[in-house]
Tab-separated table of C-alpha atoms and ligand atoms in Angstrom:
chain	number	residue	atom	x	y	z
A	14	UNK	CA	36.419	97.953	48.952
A	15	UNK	CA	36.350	99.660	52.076
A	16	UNK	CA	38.136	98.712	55.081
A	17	UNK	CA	35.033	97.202	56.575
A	18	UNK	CA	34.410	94.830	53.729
A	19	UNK	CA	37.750	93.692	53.765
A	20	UNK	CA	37.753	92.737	57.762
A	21	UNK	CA	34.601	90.867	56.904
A	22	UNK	CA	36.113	88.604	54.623
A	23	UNK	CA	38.989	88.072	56.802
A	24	UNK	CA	38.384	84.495	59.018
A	25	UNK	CA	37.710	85.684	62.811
A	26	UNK	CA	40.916	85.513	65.196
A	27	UNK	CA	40.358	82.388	67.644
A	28	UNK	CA	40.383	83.229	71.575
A	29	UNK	CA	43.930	82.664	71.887
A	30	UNK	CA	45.055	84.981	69.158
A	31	UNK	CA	42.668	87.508	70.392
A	32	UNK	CA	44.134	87.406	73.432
A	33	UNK	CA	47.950	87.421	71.779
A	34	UNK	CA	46.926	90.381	69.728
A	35	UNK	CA	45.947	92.163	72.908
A	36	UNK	CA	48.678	91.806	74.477
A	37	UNK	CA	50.532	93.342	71.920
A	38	UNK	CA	48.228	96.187	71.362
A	39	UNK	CA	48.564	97.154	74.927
A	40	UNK	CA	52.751	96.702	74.799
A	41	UNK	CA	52.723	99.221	71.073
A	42	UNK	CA	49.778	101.511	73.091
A	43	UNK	CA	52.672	101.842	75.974
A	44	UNK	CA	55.191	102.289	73.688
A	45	UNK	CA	53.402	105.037	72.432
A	46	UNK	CA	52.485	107.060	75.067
A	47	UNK	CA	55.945	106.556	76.725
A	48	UNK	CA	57.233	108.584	73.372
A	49	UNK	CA	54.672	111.370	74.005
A	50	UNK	CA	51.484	109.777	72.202
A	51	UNK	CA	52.760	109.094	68.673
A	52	UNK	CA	55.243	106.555	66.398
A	53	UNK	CA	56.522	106.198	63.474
A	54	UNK	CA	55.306	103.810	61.283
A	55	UNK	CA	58.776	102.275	61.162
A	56	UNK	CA	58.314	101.757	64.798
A	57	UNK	CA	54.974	100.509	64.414
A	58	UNK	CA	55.980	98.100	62.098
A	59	UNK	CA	58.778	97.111	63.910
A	60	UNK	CA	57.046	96.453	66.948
A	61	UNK	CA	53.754	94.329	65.103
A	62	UNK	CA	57.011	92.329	63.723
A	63	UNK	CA	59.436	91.407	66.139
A	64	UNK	CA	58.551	93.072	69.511
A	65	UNK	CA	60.157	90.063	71.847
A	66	UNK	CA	58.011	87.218	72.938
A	67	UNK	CA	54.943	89.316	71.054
A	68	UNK	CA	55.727	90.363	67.074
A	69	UNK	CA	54.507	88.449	64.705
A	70	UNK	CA	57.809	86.541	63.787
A	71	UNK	CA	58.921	86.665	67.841
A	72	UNK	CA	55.924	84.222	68.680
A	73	UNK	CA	54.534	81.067	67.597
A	74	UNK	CA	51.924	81.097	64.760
A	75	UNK	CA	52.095	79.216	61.480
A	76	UNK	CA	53.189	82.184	59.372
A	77	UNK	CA	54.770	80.628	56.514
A	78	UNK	CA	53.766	77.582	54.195
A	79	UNK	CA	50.684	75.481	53.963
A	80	UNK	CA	48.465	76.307	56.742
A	81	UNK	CA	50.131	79.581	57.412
A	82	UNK	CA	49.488	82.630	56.234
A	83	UNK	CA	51.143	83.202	53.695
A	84	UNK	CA	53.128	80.941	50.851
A	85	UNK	CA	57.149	82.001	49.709
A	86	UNK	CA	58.798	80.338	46.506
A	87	UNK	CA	60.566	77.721	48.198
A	88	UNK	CA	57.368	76.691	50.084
A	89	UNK	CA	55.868	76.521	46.442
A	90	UNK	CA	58.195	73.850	45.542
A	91	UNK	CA	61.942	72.645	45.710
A	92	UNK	CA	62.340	73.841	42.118
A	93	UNK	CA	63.312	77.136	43.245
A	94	UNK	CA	65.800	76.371	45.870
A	95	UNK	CA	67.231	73.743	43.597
A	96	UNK	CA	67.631	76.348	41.128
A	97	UNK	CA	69.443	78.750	44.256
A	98	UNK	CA	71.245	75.612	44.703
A	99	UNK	CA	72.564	75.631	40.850
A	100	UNK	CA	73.955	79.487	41.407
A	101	UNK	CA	75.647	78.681	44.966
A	102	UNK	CA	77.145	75.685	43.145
A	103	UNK	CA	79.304	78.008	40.354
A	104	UNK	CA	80.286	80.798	43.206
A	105	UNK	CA	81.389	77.722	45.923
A	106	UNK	CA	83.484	76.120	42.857
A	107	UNK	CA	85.190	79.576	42.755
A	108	UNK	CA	85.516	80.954	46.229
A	109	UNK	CA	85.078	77.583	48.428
A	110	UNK	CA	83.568	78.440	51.995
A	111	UNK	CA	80.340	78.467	53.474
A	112	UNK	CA	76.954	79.308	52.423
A	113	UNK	CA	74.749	81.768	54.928
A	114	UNK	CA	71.168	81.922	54.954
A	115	UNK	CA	68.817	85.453	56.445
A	116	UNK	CA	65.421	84.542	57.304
A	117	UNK	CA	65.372	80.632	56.990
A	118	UNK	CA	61.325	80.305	57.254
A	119	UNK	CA	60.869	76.754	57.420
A	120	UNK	CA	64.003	75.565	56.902
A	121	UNK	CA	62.421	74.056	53.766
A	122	UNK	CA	65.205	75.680	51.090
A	123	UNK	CA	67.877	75.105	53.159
A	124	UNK	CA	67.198	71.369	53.126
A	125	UNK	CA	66.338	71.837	49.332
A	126	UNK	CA	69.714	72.908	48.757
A	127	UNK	CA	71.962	71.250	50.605
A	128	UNK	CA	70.275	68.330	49.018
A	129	UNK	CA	71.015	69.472	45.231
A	130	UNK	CA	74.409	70.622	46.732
A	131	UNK	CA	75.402	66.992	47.734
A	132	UNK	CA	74.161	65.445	44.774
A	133	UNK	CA	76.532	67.935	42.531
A	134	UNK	CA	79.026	67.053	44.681
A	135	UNK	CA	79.260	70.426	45.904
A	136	UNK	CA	78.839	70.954	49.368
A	137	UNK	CA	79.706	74.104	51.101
A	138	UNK	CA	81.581	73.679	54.396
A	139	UNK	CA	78.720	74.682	55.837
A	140	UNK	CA	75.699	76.135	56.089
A	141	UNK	CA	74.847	78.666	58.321
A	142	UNK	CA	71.076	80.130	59.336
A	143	UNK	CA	70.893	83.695	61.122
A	144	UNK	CA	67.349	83.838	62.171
A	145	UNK	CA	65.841	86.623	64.513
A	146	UNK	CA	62.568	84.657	64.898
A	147	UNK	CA	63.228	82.290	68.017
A	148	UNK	CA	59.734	80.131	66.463
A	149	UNK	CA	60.771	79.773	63.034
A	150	UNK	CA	64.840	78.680	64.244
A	151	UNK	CA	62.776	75.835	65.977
A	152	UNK	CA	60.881	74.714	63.268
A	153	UNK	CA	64.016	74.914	60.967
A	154	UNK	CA	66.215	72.504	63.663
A	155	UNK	CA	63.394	70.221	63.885
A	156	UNK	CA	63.464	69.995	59.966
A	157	UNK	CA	66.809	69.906	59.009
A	158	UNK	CA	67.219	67.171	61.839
A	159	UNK	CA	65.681	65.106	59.458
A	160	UNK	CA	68.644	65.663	56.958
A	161	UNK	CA	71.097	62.513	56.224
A	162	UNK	CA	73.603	62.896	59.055
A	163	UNK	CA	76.323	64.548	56.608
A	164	UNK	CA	74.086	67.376	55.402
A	165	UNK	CA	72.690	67.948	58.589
A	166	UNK	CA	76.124	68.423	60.280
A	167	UNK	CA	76.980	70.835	58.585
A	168	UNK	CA	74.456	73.079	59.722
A	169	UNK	CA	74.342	75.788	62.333
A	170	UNK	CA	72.780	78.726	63.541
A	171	UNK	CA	74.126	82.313	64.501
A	172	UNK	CA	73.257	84.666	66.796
A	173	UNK	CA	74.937	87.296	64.974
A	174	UNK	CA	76.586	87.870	61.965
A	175	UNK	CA	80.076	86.021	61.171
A	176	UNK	CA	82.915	88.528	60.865
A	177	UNK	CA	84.026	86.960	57.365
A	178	UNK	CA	82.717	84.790	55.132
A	179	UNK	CA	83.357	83.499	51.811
A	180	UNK	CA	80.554	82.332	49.847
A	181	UNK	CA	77.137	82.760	49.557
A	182	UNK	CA	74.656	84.815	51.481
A	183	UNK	CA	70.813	84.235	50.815
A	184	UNK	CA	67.789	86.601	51.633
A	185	UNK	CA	64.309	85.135	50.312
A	186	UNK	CA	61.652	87.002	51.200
A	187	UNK	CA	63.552	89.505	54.155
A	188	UNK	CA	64.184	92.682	53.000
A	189	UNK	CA	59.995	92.660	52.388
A	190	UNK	CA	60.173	91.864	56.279
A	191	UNK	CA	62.377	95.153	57.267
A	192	UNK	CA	59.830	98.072	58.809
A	193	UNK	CA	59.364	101.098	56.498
A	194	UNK	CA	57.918	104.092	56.509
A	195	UNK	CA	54.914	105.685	55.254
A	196	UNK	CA	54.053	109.154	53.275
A	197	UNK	CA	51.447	111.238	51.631
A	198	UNK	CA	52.379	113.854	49.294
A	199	UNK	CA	50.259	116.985	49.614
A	200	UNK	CA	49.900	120.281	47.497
A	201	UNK	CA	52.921	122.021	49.865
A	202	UNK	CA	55.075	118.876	50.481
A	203	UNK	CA	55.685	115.522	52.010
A	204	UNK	CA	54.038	114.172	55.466
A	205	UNK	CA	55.255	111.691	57.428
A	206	UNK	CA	52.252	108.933	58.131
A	207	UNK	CA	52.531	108.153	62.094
A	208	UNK	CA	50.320	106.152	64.200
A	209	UNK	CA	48.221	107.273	67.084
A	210	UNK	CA	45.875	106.036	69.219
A	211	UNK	CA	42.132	106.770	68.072
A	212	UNK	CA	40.214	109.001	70.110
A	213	UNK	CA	38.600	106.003	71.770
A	214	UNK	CA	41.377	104.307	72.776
A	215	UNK	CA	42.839	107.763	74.413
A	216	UNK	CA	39.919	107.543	77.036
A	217	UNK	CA	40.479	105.879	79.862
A	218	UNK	CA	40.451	101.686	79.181
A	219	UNK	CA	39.844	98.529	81.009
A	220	UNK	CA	42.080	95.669	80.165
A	221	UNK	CA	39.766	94.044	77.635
A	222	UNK	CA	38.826	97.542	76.153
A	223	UNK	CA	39.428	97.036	72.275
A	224	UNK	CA	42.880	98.933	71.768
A	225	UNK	CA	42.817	101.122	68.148
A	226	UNK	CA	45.445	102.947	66.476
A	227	UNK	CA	45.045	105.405	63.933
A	228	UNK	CA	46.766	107.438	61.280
A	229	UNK	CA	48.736	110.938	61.997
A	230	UNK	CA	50.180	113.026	59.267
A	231	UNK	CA	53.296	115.146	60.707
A	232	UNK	CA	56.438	117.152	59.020
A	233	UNK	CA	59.221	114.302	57.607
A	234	UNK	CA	61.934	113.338	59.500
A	235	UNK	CA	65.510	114.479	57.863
A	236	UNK	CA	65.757	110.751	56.457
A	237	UNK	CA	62.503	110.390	55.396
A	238	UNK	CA	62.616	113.749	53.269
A	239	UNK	CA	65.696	112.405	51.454
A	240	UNK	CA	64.364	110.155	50.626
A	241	UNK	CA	61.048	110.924	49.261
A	242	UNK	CA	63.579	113.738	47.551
A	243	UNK	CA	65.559	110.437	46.001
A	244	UNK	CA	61.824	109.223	44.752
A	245	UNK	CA	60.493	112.092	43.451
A	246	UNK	CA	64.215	112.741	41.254
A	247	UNK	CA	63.404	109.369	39.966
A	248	UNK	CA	59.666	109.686	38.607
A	249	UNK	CA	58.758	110.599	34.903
A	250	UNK	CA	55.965	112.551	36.298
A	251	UNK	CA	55.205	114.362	39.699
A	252	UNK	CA	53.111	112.136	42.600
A	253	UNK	CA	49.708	113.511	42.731
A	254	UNK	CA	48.301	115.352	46.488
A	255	UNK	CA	47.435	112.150	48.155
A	256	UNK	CA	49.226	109.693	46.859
A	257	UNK	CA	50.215	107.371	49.675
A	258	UNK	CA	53.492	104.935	50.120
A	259	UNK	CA	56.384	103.674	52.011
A	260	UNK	CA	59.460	103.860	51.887
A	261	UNK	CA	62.273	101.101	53.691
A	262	UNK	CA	65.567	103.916	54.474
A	263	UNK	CA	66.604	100.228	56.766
A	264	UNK	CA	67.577	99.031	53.793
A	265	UNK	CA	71.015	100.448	53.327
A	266	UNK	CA	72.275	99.412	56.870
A	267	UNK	CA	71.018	96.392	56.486
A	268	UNK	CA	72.868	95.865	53.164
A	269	UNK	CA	76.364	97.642	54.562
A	270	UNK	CA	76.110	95.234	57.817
A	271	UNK	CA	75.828	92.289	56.227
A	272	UNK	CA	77.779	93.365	53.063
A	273	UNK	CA	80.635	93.943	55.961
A	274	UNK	CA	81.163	90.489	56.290
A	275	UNK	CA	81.471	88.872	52.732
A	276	UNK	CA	85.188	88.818	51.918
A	277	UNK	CA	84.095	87.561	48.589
A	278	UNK	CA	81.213	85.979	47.272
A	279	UNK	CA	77.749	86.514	46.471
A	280	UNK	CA	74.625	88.005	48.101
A	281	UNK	CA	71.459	86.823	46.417
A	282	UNK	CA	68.523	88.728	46.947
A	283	UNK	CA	65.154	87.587	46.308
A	284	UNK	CA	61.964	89.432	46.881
A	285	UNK	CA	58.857	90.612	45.593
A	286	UNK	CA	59.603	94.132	44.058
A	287	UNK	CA	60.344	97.034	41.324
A	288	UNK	CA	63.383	99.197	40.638
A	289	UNK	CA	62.138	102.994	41.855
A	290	UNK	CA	60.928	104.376	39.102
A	291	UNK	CA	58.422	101.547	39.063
A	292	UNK	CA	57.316	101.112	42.211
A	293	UNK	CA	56.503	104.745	42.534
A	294	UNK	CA	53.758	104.901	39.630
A	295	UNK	CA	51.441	107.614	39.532
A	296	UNK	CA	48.611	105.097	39.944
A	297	UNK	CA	50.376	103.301	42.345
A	298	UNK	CA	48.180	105.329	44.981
A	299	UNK	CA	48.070	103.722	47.894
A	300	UNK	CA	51.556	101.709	48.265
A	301	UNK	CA	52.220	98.296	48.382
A	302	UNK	CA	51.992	97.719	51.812
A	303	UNK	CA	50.045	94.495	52.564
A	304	UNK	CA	48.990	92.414	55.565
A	305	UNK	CA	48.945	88.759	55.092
A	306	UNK	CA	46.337	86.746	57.614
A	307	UNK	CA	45.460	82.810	56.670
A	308	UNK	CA	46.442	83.228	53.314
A	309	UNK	CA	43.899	86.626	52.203
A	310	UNK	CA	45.709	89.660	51.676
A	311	UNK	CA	44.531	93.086	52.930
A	312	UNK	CA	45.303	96.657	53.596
A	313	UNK	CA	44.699	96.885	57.194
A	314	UNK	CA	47.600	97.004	59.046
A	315	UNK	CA	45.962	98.237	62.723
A	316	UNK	CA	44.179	95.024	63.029
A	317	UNK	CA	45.314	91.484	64.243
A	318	UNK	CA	48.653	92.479	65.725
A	319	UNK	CA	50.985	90.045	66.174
A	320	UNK	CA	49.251	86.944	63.911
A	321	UNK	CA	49.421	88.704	60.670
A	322	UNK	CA	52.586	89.694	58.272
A	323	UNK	CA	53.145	92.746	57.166
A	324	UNK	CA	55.533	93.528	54.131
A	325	UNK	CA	55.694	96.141	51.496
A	326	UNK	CA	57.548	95.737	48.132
A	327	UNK	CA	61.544	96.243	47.956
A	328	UNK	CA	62.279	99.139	45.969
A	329	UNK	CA	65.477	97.470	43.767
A	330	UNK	CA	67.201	100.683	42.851
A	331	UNK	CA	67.642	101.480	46.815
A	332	UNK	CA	69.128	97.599	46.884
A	333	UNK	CA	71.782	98.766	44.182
A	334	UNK	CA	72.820	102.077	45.963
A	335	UNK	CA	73.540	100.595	49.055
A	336	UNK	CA	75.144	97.637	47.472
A	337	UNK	CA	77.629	100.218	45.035
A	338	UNK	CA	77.919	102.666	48.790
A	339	UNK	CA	79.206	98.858	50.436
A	340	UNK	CA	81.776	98.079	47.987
A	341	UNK	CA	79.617	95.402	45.881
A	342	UNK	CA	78.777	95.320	42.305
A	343	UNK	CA	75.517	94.733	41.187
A	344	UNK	CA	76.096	91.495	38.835
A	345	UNK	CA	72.798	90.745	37.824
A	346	UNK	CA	69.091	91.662	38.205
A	347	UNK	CA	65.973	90.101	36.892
A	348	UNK	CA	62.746	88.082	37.160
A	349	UNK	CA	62.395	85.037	38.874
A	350	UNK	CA	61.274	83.832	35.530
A	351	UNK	CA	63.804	84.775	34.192
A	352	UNK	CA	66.238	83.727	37.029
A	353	UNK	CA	65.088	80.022	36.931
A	354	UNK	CA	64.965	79.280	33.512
A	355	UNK	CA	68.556	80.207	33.229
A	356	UNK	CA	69.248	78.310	35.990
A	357	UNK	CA	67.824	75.246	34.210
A	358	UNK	CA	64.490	74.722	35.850
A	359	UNK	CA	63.174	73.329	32.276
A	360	UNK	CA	65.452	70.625	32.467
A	361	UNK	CA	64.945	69.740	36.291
A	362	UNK	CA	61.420	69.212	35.637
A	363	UNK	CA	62.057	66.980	32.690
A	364	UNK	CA	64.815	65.007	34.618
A	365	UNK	CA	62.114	63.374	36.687
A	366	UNK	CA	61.696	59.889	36.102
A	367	UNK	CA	58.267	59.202	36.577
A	368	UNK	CA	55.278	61.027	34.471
A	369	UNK	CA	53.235	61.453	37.454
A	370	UNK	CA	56.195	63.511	39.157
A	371	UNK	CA	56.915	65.535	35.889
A	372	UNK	CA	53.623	66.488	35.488
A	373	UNK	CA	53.370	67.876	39.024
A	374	UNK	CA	56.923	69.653	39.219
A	375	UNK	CA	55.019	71.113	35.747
A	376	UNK	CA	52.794	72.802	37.973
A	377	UNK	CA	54.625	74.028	40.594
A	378	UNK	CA	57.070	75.422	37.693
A	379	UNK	CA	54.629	77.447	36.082
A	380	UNK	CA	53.369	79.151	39.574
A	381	UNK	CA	56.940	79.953	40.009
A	382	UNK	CA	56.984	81.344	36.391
A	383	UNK	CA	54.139	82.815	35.172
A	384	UNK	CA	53.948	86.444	34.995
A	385	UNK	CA	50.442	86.409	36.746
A	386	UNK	CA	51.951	84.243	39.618
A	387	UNK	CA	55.086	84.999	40.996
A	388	UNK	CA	57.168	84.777	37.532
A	389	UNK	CA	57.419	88.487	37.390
A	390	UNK	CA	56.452	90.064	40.303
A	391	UNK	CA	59.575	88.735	42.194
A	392	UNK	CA	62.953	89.330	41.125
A	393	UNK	CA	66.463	88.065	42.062
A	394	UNK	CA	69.547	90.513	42.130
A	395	UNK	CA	73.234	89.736	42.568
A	396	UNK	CA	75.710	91.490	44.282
A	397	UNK	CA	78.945	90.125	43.976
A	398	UNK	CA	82.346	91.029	46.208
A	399	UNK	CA	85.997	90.462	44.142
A	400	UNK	CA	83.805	87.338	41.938
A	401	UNK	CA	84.077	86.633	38.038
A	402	UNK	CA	81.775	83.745	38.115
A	403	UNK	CA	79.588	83.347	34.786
A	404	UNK	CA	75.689	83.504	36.833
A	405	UNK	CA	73.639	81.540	34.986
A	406	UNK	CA	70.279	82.829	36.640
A	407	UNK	CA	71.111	86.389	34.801
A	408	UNK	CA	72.547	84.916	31.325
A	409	UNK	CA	69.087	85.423	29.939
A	410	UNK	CA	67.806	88.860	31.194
A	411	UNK	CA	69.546	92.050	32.688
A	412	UNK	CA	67.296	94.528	33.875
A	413	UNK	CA	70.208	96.262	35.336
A	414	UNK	CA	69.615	99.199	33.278
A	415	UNK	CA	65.996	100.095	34.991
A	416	UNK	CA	67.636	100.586	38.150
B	9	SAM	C1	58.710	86.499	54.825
B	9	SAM	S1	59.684	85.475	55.836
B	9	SAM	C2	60.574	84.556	54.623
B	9	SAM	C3	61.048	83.218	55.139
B	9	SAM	C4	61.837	82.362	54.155
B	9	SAM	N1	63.043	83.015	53.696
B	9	SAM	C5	61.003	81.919	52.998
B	9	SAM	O1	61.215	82.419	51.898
B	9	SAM	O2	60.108	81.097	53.188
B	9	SAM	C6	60.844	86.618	56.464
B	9	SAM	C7	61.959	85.993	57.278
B	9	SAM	O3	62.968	86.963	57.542
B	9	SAM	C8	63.332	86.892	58.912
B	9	SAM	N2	63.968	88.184	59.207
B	9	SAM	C9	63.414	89.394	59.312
B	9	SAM	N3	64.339	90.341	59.549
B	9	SAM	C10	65.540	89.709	59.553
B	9	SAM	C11	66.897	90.132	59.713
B	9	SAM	N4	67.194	91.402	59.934
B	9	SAM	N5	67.863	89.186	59.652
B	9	SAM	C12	67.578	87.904	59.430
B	9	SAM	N6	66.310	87.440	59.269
B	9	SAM	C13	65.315	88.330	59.336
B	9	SAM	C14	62.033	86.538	59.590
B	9	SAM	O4	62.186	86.040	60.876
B	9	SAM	C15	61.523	85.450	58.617
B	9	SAM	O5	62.144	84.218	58.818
């Protein structure tokens, strides 16, 4: 398809997010030319994401869930953060303390588990939300308000991260969120995609002047080269000239930072993606990275800045490394499939008293299991500080070894 086809498909932006998406453009375009008339496409990203009061998770659309653009597992159905609930429950019966979520969305998992929590008798002492999206922290207070008062109590927010926790920490769906880079290989190395302005947009421009960016190939920066070097160690065969990917070198702060803080405990990762030697397929030619806009998927990330996602696949096996570099072990890995059945999700389906219920929590378990829905695209992975727990989401698969 080319990229023409696929903006034609796409529903048109309404005035106001025309107008949004302008505003953005222009704030990136003066970004740019105030670093000399090029970014990265870290910055890029970073920028279309969370540039304050503009990024797409810094202002108000619907984003995630029905209506929005784009639907995560525990806006599928409570199943899944039931099933979270389940593993929190065996590492709070160990290590007591406080369960912290990344990213709340909605809010909709955190109510899920507390929920299961309370009815296991289980609770953790409390449960705390770090959320960088101002938007989505409202609509998470306004639905957890609706919480029975000794669940909803026991939640807070944070502006940063605590200084030590013991516990849980959750990530669904955020290290997809963290801005990456791009690359093309080419017959005499690497190149670093950047973005540009097009030569349009470098003429002089009125306000309302469409504003488009554009692709520029340069020499990697030192990071980047390791760790396309890292990649290329770690594929059967050589990349083809051309191929085209990303790569998120964020990762492994973002792991030691908030690694830093678990005294003991678990962080459970879940996200869509592939250890490396996977995700870098030879066929794999143009990357995962995909922009989400009122639920349709496409390639163009240049368009409809600020109301559409953007998100490439996690690369697992860069997960593990920082995890082992931060002091954590690496206690499980495998498909959310996998990862909910041994959590039980059979049985809380069958639990249900009603056969209308059952048959619908039915459905929503098979699009969280089957491999052509999100069953095996998405995996779960464990990394556990000082913690001998049994995890019952890994008892029945260990990928471990593709890492
Ligand atoms: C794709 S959404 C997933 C939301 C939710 N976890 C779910 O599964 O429905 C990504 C979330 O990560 C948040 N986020 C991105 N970077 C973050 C960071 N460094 N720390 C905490 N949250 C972050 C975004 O604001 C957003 O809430």
């Amino acid at each position: 398809m080319t990229a023409s086809t696929r903006r034609s498909i796409l529903p048109p932006l309404t005035l106001e997010e025309q107008a949004h998406s302008q505003r953005l453009a222009t704030h990136i375009r003066e970004t740019l030319v105030a670093a000399g008339g090029s970014l990265s496409f870290e910055r890029f990203m970073e920028l279309a994401l969370y540039a304050p009061g503009l990024g797409y998770y810094s202002a108000g659309s619907a984003k995630v869930g029905p209506g929005g653009d784009f639907v995560t597992a525990p806006e599928v159905s409570d199943l899944f953060s039931r099933c979270i609930a389940r593993q929190c429950a065996a590492v709070l019966t160990r290590t007591g303390g406080e369960i912290l979520e990344l990213g709340a969305g909605t809010g909709r998992m955190a109510a899920a588990v507390l929920t299961e929590l309370a009815a296991q008798h289980a609770l953790p002492e409390r449960y705390a939300i770090l959320e960088v999206s101002a938007d989505l922290a409202a609509r998470q207070r306004e639905r957890l308000a609706q919480l029975p008062p000794p669940l909803r109590d026991r939640v807070v927010w944070l502006q940063r991260l605590p200084e030590r926790l013991r516990g849980v920490i959750l990530a669904n769906e955020v290290a997809d969120a963290l801005p990456c880079h791009r690359f093309r290989c080419e017959a005499d190395g690497v190149r670093e995609l950047g973005v540009v302005l097009d030569t349009v947009s470098a003429e002089p421009v009125t306000p309302s002047t469409p504003i488009r960016f554009g692709e520029h190939a340069s020499a990697p920066s030192l990071g980047l080269e390791r760790a396309c070097d890292e990649i290329f160690a770690a594929v059967p065969q050589p990349l083809p000239p051309g191929y085209t990917s990303e790569v998120c070198t964020r990762i492994a702060p973002w792991i030691a930072t908030v690694s830093e803080c678990l005294a003991q405990g678990l962080l459970l990762l879940s996200d869509f993606g592939l250890p490396r030697r996977h995700y870098y397929h030879r066929q794999r030619v143009t990357g995962t990275l995909r922009c989400h806009y009122k639920g349709l998927a496409h390639e163009d990330h240049y368009i409809n800045l600020g109301v559409q996602d953007i998100s490439a696949w996690v690369d697992f096996t860069r997960v593990a490394d920082a995890a082992l570099a931060a002091g954590l072990q690496v206690q499980g890995f495998a498909t959310q499939a996998a990862f909910l059945l041994g959590c039980g999700i059979e049985q809380l389906v069958a639990q249900a008293s009603e056969e209308v219920e059952r048959a619908r929590l039915a459905g929503e378990a098979r699009r969280l299991l089957m491999p052509e829905e999100m069953g095996e695209a998405f995996k779960l992975m464990a990394l556990g500080r000082d913690l001998d727990v049994p995890l019952a989401g890994f008892a029945l698969q260990d990928l471990r070894q593709l890492l």
